[in-house]
């Protein structure tokens, strides 16, 4: 049930937008590097990048120029026709992931949806028609289409839409020794986020990776890595799973890959690709020249120096957040993360801290109730980190005082 809770009376159009988002009380009209500028001209330091998307920051000159040039040349032809940018992007992504084939689409949920379908098709083509089950993990988030939602754990997202795929089991990432009993010869695939993002920024352990690999070895079940949030360089490696030795059969990418242009990708091993035929899956827009060009420009920047600076700035961010946690030890339970995905996990609901940060000109968000999540653009620098941590410090103090006064 939606009521008309128009969040911004200044914007009459908002009355006609479906009210399914809880909006922050700010309207951004422009961006510049690490900053977003609102309709009163106030600048905010962006440590969220549109939930992990604006990887090159805002109004990046080379990205804007490439998009403008491509728009003036050719935006879309459909997948009835090959385009060289698509081939080049697929080649780059297979090299970066060590996989063999790329299916290009438009979002993270679509990339996961493709991987789930490819897993079922893999077994079906091999004649194992009953092999349709999936094993996912507690606290997972894989998207909101019916397939991706079926392997998403949080009942809040799932329950209004049941029945979903019924043959999904959820294993606990914290109890790798229990995984073995949940994977059998009817399991088509296991799907795992190397760093659970929406679930509260929880990196998975090497023990869990070993258990996943062992279950695959015993049963043949495929391994899908959902790297939509953790991948495309965010951890300072191209895939977040590289940090814990995960060797997937398929990888889903999205978010940062298009640097703001909607781009998703499913990467496959050749053995899986061999089981697919024309017509098995598809998309009208996926991999169009504009989207592919944007993703290629992003990869140029990433490999042209950003990966190195991500690692350097990420180490600095981790140090500064540990200091912050020590200073606010009464309310900060833990800081977690890897690379440029970080969580400050609080002893209370993070909403007032996110609001206090916004008031002070810093964009972060709340996830898993108690977590302040940081997903800065990859162009972030040490001075940006200093500024963000100073604001978070003040926001934590303000929110804690508010709590004490209540
Ligand atoms: N998978 C993961 C790990 C995500 O974090 C998200 C989005 O937050 C998705 C899938 C869904 O991506 P999209 O919103 O682009 O469909």
JSON list of C-alpha atoms in Angstrom, two decimals, residues 112 116 135-142 151 171-174 179 189-197 202-205 208-209 212-213 222-228 230 241 244 246-252:
[
{"chain": "A", "resi": 112, "resn": "UNK", "atom": "CA", "xyz": [22.38, -12.80, -11.63]},
{"chain": "A", "resi": 116, "resn": "UNK", "atom": "CA", "xyz": [20.82, -18.73, -12.55]},
{"chain": "A", "resi": 135, "resn": "UNK", "atom": "CA", "xyz": [22.05, -22.97, -2.54]},
{"chain": "A", "resi": 136, "resn": "UNK", "atom": "CA", "xyz": [22.40, -19.33, -1.45]},
{"chain": "A", "resi": 137, "resn": "UNK", "atom": "CA", "xyz": [23.50, -17.78, 1.84]},
{"chain": "A", "resi": 138, "resn": "UNK", "atom": "CA", "xyz": [21.86, -16.06, 4.78]},
{"chain": "A", "resi": 139, "resn": "UNK", "atom": "CA", "xyz": [22.05, -12.23, 4.59]},
{"chain": "A", "resi": 140, "resn": "UNK", "atom": "CA", "xyz": [22.46, -12.42, 0.79]},
{"chain": "A", "resi": 141, "resn": "UNK", "atom": "CA", "xyz": [21.09, -9.83, -1.62]},
{"chain": "A", "resi": 142, "resn": "UNK", "atom": "CA", "xyz": [21.04, -10.65, -5.32]},
{"chain": "A", "resi": 151, "resn": "UNK", "atom": "CA", "xyz": [18.12, -16.45, -3.83]},
{"chain": "A", "resi": 171, "resn": "UNK", "atom": "CA", "xyz": [23.39, -21.81, 4.19]},
{"chain": "A", "resi": 172, "resn": "UNK", "atom": "CA", "xyz": [25.11, -19.75, 6.88]},
{"chain": "A", "resi": 173, "resn": "UNK", "atom": "CA", "xyz": [28.39, -18.13, 5.76]},
{"chain": "A", "resi": 174, "resn": "UNK", "atom": "CA", "xyz": [29.47, -18.20, 9.41]},
{"chain": "A", "resi": 179, "resn": "UNK", "atom": "CA", "xyz": [27.42, -26.31, 3.77]},
{"chain": "A", "resi": 189, "resn": "UNK", "atom": "CA", "xyz": [24.55, -24.00, -8.43]},
{"chain": "A", "resi": 190, "resn": "UNK", "atom": "CA", "xyz": [25.64, -22.18, -5.30]},
{"chain": "A", "resi": 191, "resn": "UNK", "atom": "CA", "xyz": [25.48, -18.39, -5.44]},
{"chain": "A", "resi": 192, "resn": "UNK", "atom": "CA", "xyz": [27.63, -16.23, -3.17]},
{"chain": "A", "resi": 193, "resn": "UNK", "atom": "CA", "xyz": [28.58, -12.56, -2.72]},
{"chain": "A", "resi": 194, "resn": "UNK", "atom": "CA", "xyz": [32.30, -12.48, -1.84]},
{"chain": "A", "resi": 195, "resn": "UNK", "atom": "CA", "xyz": [31.45, -9.45, 0.28]},
{"chain": "A", "resi": 196, "resn": "UNK", "atom": "CA", "xyz": [27.82, -9.33, 1.30]},
{"chain": "A", "resi": 197, "resn": "UNK", "atom": "CA", "xyz": [26.91, -5.72, 0.58]},
{"chain": "A", "resi": 202, "resn": "UNK", "atom": "CA", "xyz": [30.40, -8.91, 5.41]},
{"chain": "A", "resi": 203, "resn": "UNK", "atom": "CA", "xyz": [33.45, -10.36, 3.65]},
{"chain": "A", "resi": 204, "resn": "UNK", "atom": "CA", "xyz": [33.28, -14.16, 3.38]},
{"chain": "A", "resi": 205, "resn": "UNK", "atom": "CA", "xyz": [36.01, -16.32, 4.92]},
{"chain": "A", "resi": 208, "resn": "UNK", "atom": "CA", "xyz": [33.71, -20.80, 3.43]},
{"chain": "A", "resi": 209, "resn": "UNK", "atom": "CA", "xyz": [35.45, -20.64, 0.05]},
{"chain": "A", "resi": 212, "resn": "UNK", "atom": "CA", "xyz": [32.19, -24.13, -1.51]},
{"chain": "A", "resi": 213, "resn": "UNK", "atom": "CA", "xyz": [35.01, -25.58, -3.61]},
{"chain": "A", "resi": 222, "resn": "UNK", "atom": "CA", "xyz": [28.36, -24.78, -10.26]},
{"chain": "A", "resi": 223, "resn": "UNK", "atom": "CA", "xyz": [29.63, -21.74, -8.35]},
{"chain": "A", "resi": 224, "resn": "UNK", "atom": "CA", "xyz": [28.18, -18.30, -9.16]},
{"chain": "A", "resi": 225, "resn": "UNK", "atom": "CA", "xyz": [29.96, -15.27, -7.69]},
{"chain": "A", "resi": 226, "resn": "UNK", "atom": "CA", "xyz": [27.71, -12.24, -7.38]},
{"chain": "A", "resi": 227, "resn": "UNK", "atom": "CA", "xyz": [30.30, -9.48, -7.73]},
{"chain": "A", "resi": 228, "resn": "UNK", "atom": "CA", "xyz": [27.76, -6.79, -8.56]},
{"chain": "A", "resi": 230, "resn": "UNK", "atom": "CA", "xyz": [32.17, -6.19, -4.63]},
{"chain": "A", "resi": 241, "resn": "UNK", "atom": "CA", "xyz": [36.57, -13.04, -4.57]},
{"chain": "A", "resi": 244, "resn": "UNK", "atom": "CA", "xyz": [39.84, -15.17, -0.62]},
{"chain": "A", "resi": 246, "resn": "UNK", "atom": "CA", "xyz": [37.20, -17.92, -4.88]},
{"chain": "A", "resi": 247, "resn": "UNK", "atom": "CA", "xyz": [37.26, -19.63, -8.29]},
{"chain": "A", "resi": 248, "resn": "UNK", "atom": "CA", "xyz": [33.73, -19.31, -9.71]},
{"chain": "A", "resi": 249, "resn": "UNK", "atom": "CA", "xyz": [32.23, -20.86, -12.84]},
{"chain": "A", "resi": 250, "resn": "UNK", "atom": "CA", "xyz": [30.18, -17.73, -13.44]},
{"chain": "A", "resi": 251, "resn": "UNK", "atom": "CA", "xyz": [30.46, -14.13, -12.27]},
{"chain": "A", "resi": 252, "resn": "UNK", "atom": "CA", "xyz": [27.79, -11.42, -12.19]}
]
